[in-house]
Amino acid sequence: MTLTSSTETLERLESLKTGIVGSIASGVAFLLLTLLHAQLVSSLPISVTSSQTLHLLISGSIALLSGFLFSVTYRYVIRQDKNPQLKSGAIMAFGLIRGLAQAENQLNNQLPFWQLGIPIAESLLLFAIVAFCVDWAIGFGWIKRME
């Protein structure tokens, strides 16, 4: 094993750790945002049908994968740089892509126009939470910055 491959292996391990932190953070954020959304939209007690359960499982899985991919990318974006525009740009890019896709999916539901902003805001908040958690883990030394 050469020094280069050893360094690459260590970087991959750090990326995997970062992805795990991002997945956990996005999973928790997804659950909290889903519960908050359900409470704000409906004053009725939360009851979930089997089709809604499948939808939540698929959406939750997508959120976990998105959190993993975002956190690994975020680690590469921030590297040694303390530039807040890079951090917020990564959050905006991922959040807008996810949120706009969800908003587009809701166009057929005949919702008021302002309600299309809810999935965008939720996605931006989700990725902001993941970024905060990755920054926090880096600050505690659990994850190393990309060199």
mmCIF file with all atom_site columns, C-alpha atoms in Angstrom:
data_model
loop_
_atom_site.group_PDB
_atom_site.id
_atom_site.type_symbol
_atom_site.label_atom_id
_atom_site.label_alt_id
_atom_site.label_comp_id
_atom_site.label_asym_id
_atom_site.label_entity_id
_atom_site.label_seq_id
_atom_site.pdbx_PDB_ins_code
_atom_site.Cartn_x
_atom_site.Cartn_y
_atom_site.Cartn_z
_atom_site.occupancy
_atom_site.B_iso_or_equiv
_atom_site.pdbx_formal_charge
_atom_site.auth_seq_id
_atom_site.auth_comp_id
_atom_site.auth_asym_id
_atom_site.auth_atom_id
_atom_site.pdbx_PDB_model_num
ATOM 1   C CA . MET A 1 1   ? 0.000   0.000  0.000  1.00 0.00 ? 1   MET A CA 1
ATOM 2   C CA . THR A 1 2   ? 1.473   3.325  -1.022 1.00 0.00 ? 2   THR A CA 1
ATOM 3   C CA . LEU A 1 3   ? 1.207   6.562  0.880  1.00 0.00 ? 3   LEU A CA 1
ATOM 4   C CA . THR A 1 4   ? -1.238  7.945  -1.684 1.00 0.00 ? 4   THR A CA 1
ATOM 5   C CA . SER A 1 5   ? -3.645  5.031  -1.369 1.00 0.00 ? 5   SER A CA 1
ATOM 6   C CA . SER A 1 6   ? -3.386  5.192  2.424  1.00 0.00 ? 6   SER A CA 1
ATOM 7   C CA . THR A 1 7   ? -4.295  8.882  2.319  1.00 0.00 ? 7   THR A CA 1
ATOM 8   C CA . GLU A 1 8   ? -7.134  8.156  -0.098 1.00 0.00 ? 8   GLU A CA 1
ATOM 9   C CA . THR A 1 9   ? -8.440  5.436  2.208  1.00 0.00 ? 9   THR A CA 1
ATOM 10  C CA . LEU A 1 10  ? -8.401  7.794  5.181  1.00 0.00 ? 10  LEU A CA 1
ATOM 11  C CA . GLU A 1 11  ? -10.211 10.476 3.161  1.00 0.00 ? 11  GLU A CA 1
ATOM 12  C CA . ARG A 1 12  ? -12.850 7.963  2.093  1.00 0.00 ? 12  ARG A CA 1
ATOM 13  C CA . LEU A 1 13  ? -13.325 6.932  5.710  1.00 0.00 ? 13  LEU A CA 1
ATOM 14  C CA . GLU A 1 14  ? -13.787 10.576 6.712  1.00 0.00 ? 14  GLU A CA 1
ATOM 15  C CA . SER A 1 15  ? -16.289 11.006 3.873  1.00 0.00 ? 15  SER A CA 1
ATOM 16  C CA . LEU A 1 16  ? -18.185 7.932  5.069  1.00 0.00 ? 16  LEU A CA 1
ATOM 17  C CA . LYS A 1 17  ? -18.254 9.303  8.630  1.00 0.00 ? 17  LYS A CA 1
ATOM 18  C CA . THR A 1 18  ? -19.454 12.649 7.290  1.00 0.00 ? 18  THR A CA 1
ATOM 19  C CA . GLY A 1 19  ? -22.165 10.909 5.272  1.00 0.00 ? 19  GLY A CA 1
ATOM 20  C CA . ILE A 1 20  ? -23.356 9.013  8.331  1.00 0.00 ? 20  ILE A CA 1
ATOM 21  C CA . VAL A 1 21  ? -23.567 12.243 10.339 1.00 0.00 ? 21  VAL A CA 1
ATOM 22  C CA . GLY A 1 22  ? -25.452 13.865 7.456  1.00 0.00 ? 22  GLY A CA 1
ATOM 23  C CA . SER A 1 23  ? -27.869 10.936 7.148  1.00 0.00 ? 23  SER A CA 1
ATOM 24  C CA . ILE A 1 24  ? -28.665 10.940 10.848 1.00 0.00 ? 24  ILE A CA 1
ATOM 25  C CA . ALA A 1 25  ? -29.108 14.717 10.885 1.00 0.00 ? 25  ALA A CA 1
ATOM 26  C CA . SER A 1 26  ? -31.332 14.704 7.804  1.00 0.00 ? 26  SER A CA 1
ATOM 27  C CA . GLY A 1 27  ? -33.384 11.800 9.163  1.00 0.00 ? 27  GLY A CA 1
ATOM 28  C CA . VAL A 1 28  ? -34.069 13.576 12.441 1.00 0.00 ? 28  VAL A CA 1
ATOM 29  C CA . ALA A 1 29  ? -34.734 16.876 10.654 1.00 0.00 ? 29  ALA A CA 1
ATOM 30  C CA . PHE A 1 30  ? -37.093 15.118 8.219  1.00 0.00 ? 30  PHE A CA 1
ATOM 31  C CA . LEU A 1 31  ? -39.070 13.573 11.084 1.00 0.00 ? 31  LEU A CA 1
ATOM 32  C CA . LEU A 1 32  ? -39.330 16.870 12.952 1.00 0.00 ? 32  LEU A CA 1
ATOM 33  C CA . LEU A 1 33  ? -40.280 18.829 9.828  1.00 0.00 ? 33  LEU A CA 1
ATOM 34  C CA . THR A 1 34  ? -42.867 16.202 8.849  1.00 0.00 ? 34  THR A CA 1
ATOM 35  C CA . LEU A 1 35  ? -44.463 16.327 12.295 1.00 0.00 ? 35  LEU A CA 1
ATOM 36  C CA . LEU A 1 36  ? -44.396 20.127 12.340 1.00 0.00 ? 36  LEU A CA 1
ATOM 37  C CA . HIS A 1 37  ? -45.905 20.280 8.851  1.00 0.00 ? 37  HIS A CA 1
ATOM 38  C CA . ALA A 1 38  ? -48.663 17.844 9.831  1.00 0.00 ? 38  ALA A CA 1
ATOM 39  C CA . GLN A 1 39  ? -49.525 19.885 12.921 1.00 0.00 ? 39  GLN A CA 1
ATOM 40  C CA . LEU A 1 40  ? -49.577 23.199 11.046 1.00 0.00 ? 40  LEU A CA 1
ATOM 41  C CA . VAL A 1 41  ? -51.632 21.916 8.116  1.00 0.00 ? 41  VAL A CA 1
ATOM 42  C CA . SER A 1 42  ? -54.155 19.960 10.115 1.00 0.00 ? 42  SER A CA 1
ATOM 43  C CA . SER A 1 43  ? -55.648 20.562 13.522 1.00 0.00 ? 43  SER A CA 1
ATOM 44  C CA . LEU A 1 44  ? -56.848 16.950 13.504 1.00 0.00 ? 44  LEU A CA 1
ATOM 45  C CA . PRO A 1 45  ? -54.907 14.229 15.294 1.00 0.00 ? 45  PRO A CA 1
ATOM 46  C CA . ILE A 1 46  ? -52.268 12.667 13.095 1.00 0.00 ? 46  ILE A CA 1
ATOM 47  C CA . SER A 1 47  ? -53.468 9.413  11.536 1.00 0.00 ? 47  SER A CA 1
ATOM 48  C CA . VAL A 1 48  ? -51.581 7.730  8.733  1.00 0.00 ? 48  VAL A CA 1
ATOM 49  C CA . THR A 1 49  ? -52.999 5.392  6.089  1.00 0.00 ? 49  THR A CA 1
ATOM 50  C CA . SER A 1 50  ? -50.959 2.620  4.479  1.00 0.00 ? 50  SER A CA 1
ATOM 51  C CA . SER A 1 51  ? -50.407 4.645  1.290  1.00 0.00 ? 51  SER A CA 1
ATOM 52  C CA . GLN A 1 52  ? -49.239 7.600  3.385  1.00 0.00 ? 52  GLN A CA 1
ATOM 53  C CA . THR A 1 53  ? -46.919 5.278  5.312  1.00 0.00 ? 53  THR A CA 1
ATOM 54  C CA . LEU A 1 54  ? -45.337 4.114  2.057  1.00 0.00 ? 54  LEU A CA 1
ATOM 55  C CA . HIS A 1 55  ? -45.022 7.738  0.910  1.00 0.00 ? 55  HIS A CA 1
ATOM 56  C CA . LEU A 1 56  ? -43.371 8.707  4.225  1.00 0.00 ? 56  LEU A CA 1
ATOM 57  C CA . LEU A 1 57  ? -40.956 5.767  4.024  1.00 0.00 ? 57  LEU A CA 1
ATOM 58  C CA . ILE A 1 58  ? -39.936 6.668  0.489  1.00 0.00 ? 58  ILE A CA 1
ATOM 59  C CA . SER A 1 59  ? -39.655 10.381 1.332  1.00 0.00 ? 59  SER A CA 1
ATOM 60  C CA . GLY A 1 60  ? -37.675 9.570  4.466  1.00 0.00 ? 60  GLY A CA 1
ATOM 61  C CA . SER A 1 61  ? -35.310 7.316  2.516  1.00 0.00 ? 61  SER A CA 1
ATOM 62  C CA . ILE A 1 62  ? -34.769 10.067 -0.022 1.00 0.00 ? 62  ILE A CA 1
ATOM 63  C CA . ALA A 1 63  ? -34.070 12.510 2.811  1.00 0.00 ? 63  ALA A CA 1
ATOM 64  C CA . LEU A 1 64  ? -31.486 10.109 4.303  1.00 0.00 ? 64  LEU A CA 1
ATOM 65  C CA . LEU A 1 65  ? -29.747 9.658  0.965  1.00 0.00 ? 65  LEU A CA 1
ATOM 66  C CA . SER A 1 66  ? -29.901 13.399 0.251  1.00 0.00 ? 66  SER A CA 1
ATOM 67  C CA . GLY A 1 67  ? -28.384 14.125 3.669  1.00 0.00 ? 67  GLY A CA 1
ATOM 68  C CA . PHE A 1 68  ? -25.599 11.640 3.011  1.00 0.00 ? 68  PHE A CA 1
ATOM 69  C CA . LEU A 1 69  ? -24.766 13.083 -0.415 1.00 0.00 ? 69  LEU A CA 1
ATOM 70  C CA . PHE A 1 70  ? -25.070 16.684 0.762  1.00 0.00 ? 70  PHE A CA 1
ATOM 71  C CA . SER A 1 71  ? -22.809 16.214 3.778  1.00 0.00 ? 71  SER A CA 1
ATOM 72  C CA . VAL A 1 72  ? -20.072 14.508 1.758  1.00 0.00 ? 72  VAL A CA 1
ATOM 73  C CA . THR A 1 73  ? -20.262 17.255 -0.876 1.00 0.00 ? 73  THR A CA 1
ATOM 74  C CA . TYR A 1 74  ? -20.413 19.936 1.832  1.00 0.00 ? 74  TYR A CA 1
ATOM 75  C CA . ARG A 1 75  ? -17.205 18.602 3.381  1.00 0.00 ? 75  ARG A CA 1
ATOM 76  C CA . TYR A 1 76  ? -15.462 18.981 0.024  1.00 0.00 ? 76  TYR A CA 1
ATOM 77  C CA . VAL A 1 77  ? -16.955 22.434 -0.582 1.00 0.00 ? 77  VAL A CA 1
ATOM 78  C CA . ILE A 1 78  ? -15.828 23.950 2.714  1.00 0.00 ? 78  ILE A CA 1
ATOM 79  C CA . ARG A 1 79  ? -12.366 22.323 2.877  1.00 0.00 ? 79  ARG A CA 1
ATOM 80  C CA . GLN A 1 80  ? -10.122 24.730 4.811  1.00 0.00 ? 80  GLN A CA 1
ATOM 81  C CA . ASP A 1 81  ? -12.078 27.784 3.714  1.00 0.00 ? 81  ASP A CA 1
ATOM 82  C CA . LYS A 1 82  ? -14.178 29.775 6.180  1.00 0.00 ? 82  LYS A CA 1
ATOM 83  C CA . ASN A 1 83  ? -16.115 31.544 3.389  1.00 0.00 ? 83  ASN A CA 1
ATOM 84  C CA . PRO A 1 84  ? -19.804 31.814 4.439  1.00 0.00 ? 84  PRO A CA 1
ATOM 85  C CA . GLN A 1 85  ? -20.886 32.224 0.790  1.00 0.00 ? 85  GLN A CA 1
ATOM 86  C CA . LEU A 1 86  ? -19.568 28.743 -0.004 1.00 0.00 ? 86  LEU A CA 1
ATOM 87  C CA . LYS A 1 87  ? -21.476 27.251 2.902  1.00 0.00 ? 87  LYS A CA 1
ATOM 88  C CA . SER A 1 88  ? -24.726 29.034 2.169  1.00 0.00 ? 88  SER A CA 1
ATOM 89  C CA . GLY A 1 89  ? -24.319 28.404 -1.572 1.00 0.00 ? 89  GLY A CA 1
ATOM 90  C CA . ALA A 1 90  ? -24.110 24.653 -1.026 1.00 0.00 ? 90  ALA A CA 1
ATOM 91  C CA . ILE A 1 91  ? -27.183 24.755 1.231  1.00 0.00 ? 91  ILE A CA 1
ATOM 92  C CA . MET A 1 92  ? -29.088 26.858 -1.320 1.00 0.00 ? 92  MET A CA 1
ATOM 93  C CA . ALA A 1 93  ? -28.115 24.628 -4.243 1.00 0.00 ? 93  ALA A CA 1
ATOM 94  C CA . PHE A 1 94  ? -29.198 21.380 -2.606 1.00 0.00 ? 94  PHE A CA 1
ATOM 95  C CA . GLY A 1 95  ? -32.212 22.934 -0.881 1.00 0.00 ? 95  GLY A CA 1
ATOM 96  C CA . LEU A 1 96  ? -33.571 24.590 -3.986 1.00 0.00 ? 96  LEU A CA 1
ATOM 97  C CA . ILE A 1 97  ? -33.128 21.506 -6.153 1.00 0.00 ? 97  ILE A CA 1
ATOM 98  C CA . ARG A 1 98  ? -34.959 19.298 -3.648 1.00 0.00 ? 98  ARG A CA 1
ATOM 99  C CA . GLY A 1 99  ? -37.572 21.913 -2.729 1.00 0.00 ? 99  GLY A CA 1
ATOM 100 C CA . LEU A 1 100 ? -38.385 22.999 -6.275 1.00 0.00 ? 100 LEU A CA 1
ATOM 101 C CA . ALA A 1 101 ? -38.813 19.372 -7.348 1.00 0.00 ? 101 ALA A CA 1
ATOM 102 C CA . GLN A 1 102 ? -41.269 18.845 -4.496 1.00 0.00 ? 102 GLN A CA 1
ATOM 103 C CA . ALA A 1 103 ? -43.101 22.084 -5.314 1.00 0.00 ? 103 ALA A CA 1
ATOM 104 C CA . GLU A 1 104 ? -43.371 21.067 -8.962 1.00 0.00 ? 104 GLU A CA 1
ATOM 105 C CA . ASN A 1 105 ? -44.836 17.738 -7.870 1.00 0.00 ? 105 ASN A CA 1
ATOM 106 C CA . GLN A 1 106 ? -47.556 19.616 -5.933 1.00 0.00 ? 106 GLN A CA 1
ATOM 107 C CA . LEU A 1 107 ? -48.633 21.808 -8.862 1.00 0.00 ? 107 LEU A CA 1
ATOM 108 C CA . ASN A 1 108 ? -51.424 19.355 -9.751 1.00 0.00 ? 108 ASN A CA 1
ATOM 109 C CA . ASN A 1 109 ? -52.908 19.540 -6.231 1.00 0.00 ? 109 ASN A CA 1
ATOM 110 C CA . GLN A 1 110 ? -54.467 22.970 -6.891 1.00 0.00 ? 110 GLN A CA 1
ATOM 111 C CA . LEU A 1 111 ? -52.862 24.433 -3.760 1.00 0.00 ? 111 LEU A CA 1
ATOM 112 C CA . PRO A 1 112 ? -52.669 28.176 -3.180 1.00 0.00 ? 112 PRO A CA 1
ATOM 113 C CA . PHE A 1 113 ? -49.500 29.537 -4.783 1.00 0.00 ? 113 PHE A CA 1
ATOM 114 C CA . TRP A 1 114 ? -47.894 30.490 -1.450 1.00 0.00 ? 114 TRP A CA 1
ATOM 115 C CA . GLN A 1 115 ? -48.083 26.861 -0.260 1.00 0.00 ? 115 GLN A CA 1
ATOM 116 C CA . LEU A 1 116 ? -45.620 25.864 -2.972 1.00 0.00 ? 116 LEU A CA 1
ATOM 117 C CA . GLY A 1 117 ? -42.982 27.686 -0.910 1.00 0.00 ? 117 GLY A CA 1
ATOM 118 C CA . ILE A 1 118 ? -43.411 25.299 2.026  1.00 0.00 ? 118 ILE A CA 1
ATOM 119 C CA . PRO A 1 119 ? -41.419 22.385 0.555  1.00 0.00 ? 119 PRO A CA 1
ATOM 120 C CA . ILE A 1 120 ? -38.723 24.817 -0.574 1.00 0.00 ? 120 ILE A CA 1
ATOM 121 C CA . ALA A 1 121 ? -38.422 26.285 2.933  1.00 0.00 ? 121 ALA A CA 1
ATOM 122 C CA . GLU A 1 122 ? -38.452 22.806 4.478  1.00 0.00 ? 122 GLU A CA 1
ATOM 123 C CA . SER A 1 123 ? -35.675 21.613 2.159  1.00 0.00 ? 123 SER A CA 1
ATOM 124 C CA . LEU A 1 124 ? -33.530 24.662 2.837  1.00 0.00 ? 124 LEU A CA 1
ATOM 125 C CA . LEU A 1 125 ? -34.008 24.153 6.572  1.00 0.00 ? 125 LEU A CA 1
ATOM 126 C CA . LEU A 1 126 ? -33.204 20.439 6.295  1.00 0.00 ? 126 LEU A CA 1
ATOM 127 C CA . PHE A 1 127 ? -29.881 21.093 4.562  1.00 0.00 ? 127 PHE A CA 1
ATOM 128 C CA . ALA A 1 128 ? -29.061 23.968 6.917  1.00 0.00 ? 128 ALA A CA 1
ATOM 129 C CA . ILE A 1 129 ? -29.518 21.561 9.837  1.00 0.00 ? 129 ILE A CA 1
ATOM 130 C CA . VAL A 1 130 ? -27.284 18.982 8.157  1.00 0.00 ? 130 VAL A CA 1
ATOM 131 C CA . ALA A 1 131 ? -24.608 21.636 7.487  1.00 0.00 ? 131 ALA A CA 1
ATOM 132 C CA . PHE A 1 132 ? -24.795 22.766 11.115 1.00 0.00 ? 132 PHE A CA 1
ATOM 133 C CA . CYS A 1 133 ? -24.360 19.175 12.323 1.00 0.00 ? 133 CYS A CA 1
ATOM 134 C CA . VAL A 1 134 ? -21.398 18.559 10.005 1.00 0.00 ? 134 VAL A CA 1
ATOM 135 C CA . ASP A 1 135 ? -19.768 21.822 11.151 1.00 0.00 ? 135 ASP A CA 1
ATOM 136 C CA . TRP A 1 136 ? -20.442 20.807 14.747 1.00 0.00 ? 136 TRP A CA 1
ATOM 137 C CA . ALA A 1 137 ? -18.887 17.358 14.225 1.00 0.00 ? 137 ALA A CA 1
ATOM 138 C CA . ILE A 1 138 ? -15.838 18.956 12.588 1.00 0.00 ? 138 ILE A CA 1
ATOM 139 C CA . GLY A 1 139 ? -15.556 21.384 15.512 1.00 0.00 ? 139 GLY A CA 1
ATOM 140 C CA . PHE A 1 140 ? -15.521 18.497 17.983 1.00 0.00 ? 140 PHE A CA 1
ATOM 141 C CA . GLY A 1 141 ? -12.946 16.619 15.904 1.00 0.00 ? 141 GLY A CA 1
ATOM 142 C CA . TRP A 1 142 ? -15.259 13.712 15.069 1.00 0.00 ? 142 TRP A CA 1
ATOM 143 C CA . ILE A 1 143 ? -14.782 14.470 11.389 1.00 0.00 ? 143 ILE A CA 1
ATOM 144 C CA . LYS A 1 144 ? -11.667 15.927 9.810  1.00 0.00 ? 144 LYS A CA 1
ATOM 145 C CA . ARG A 1 145 ? -11.836 18.720 7.285  1.00 0.00 ? 145 ARG A CA 1
ATOM 146 C CA . MET A 1 146 ? -10.956 17.859 3.720  1.00 0.00 ? 146 MET A CA 1
ATOM 147 C CA . GLU A 1 147 ? -7.314  18.646 3.051  1.00 0.00 ? 147 GLU A CA 1
#
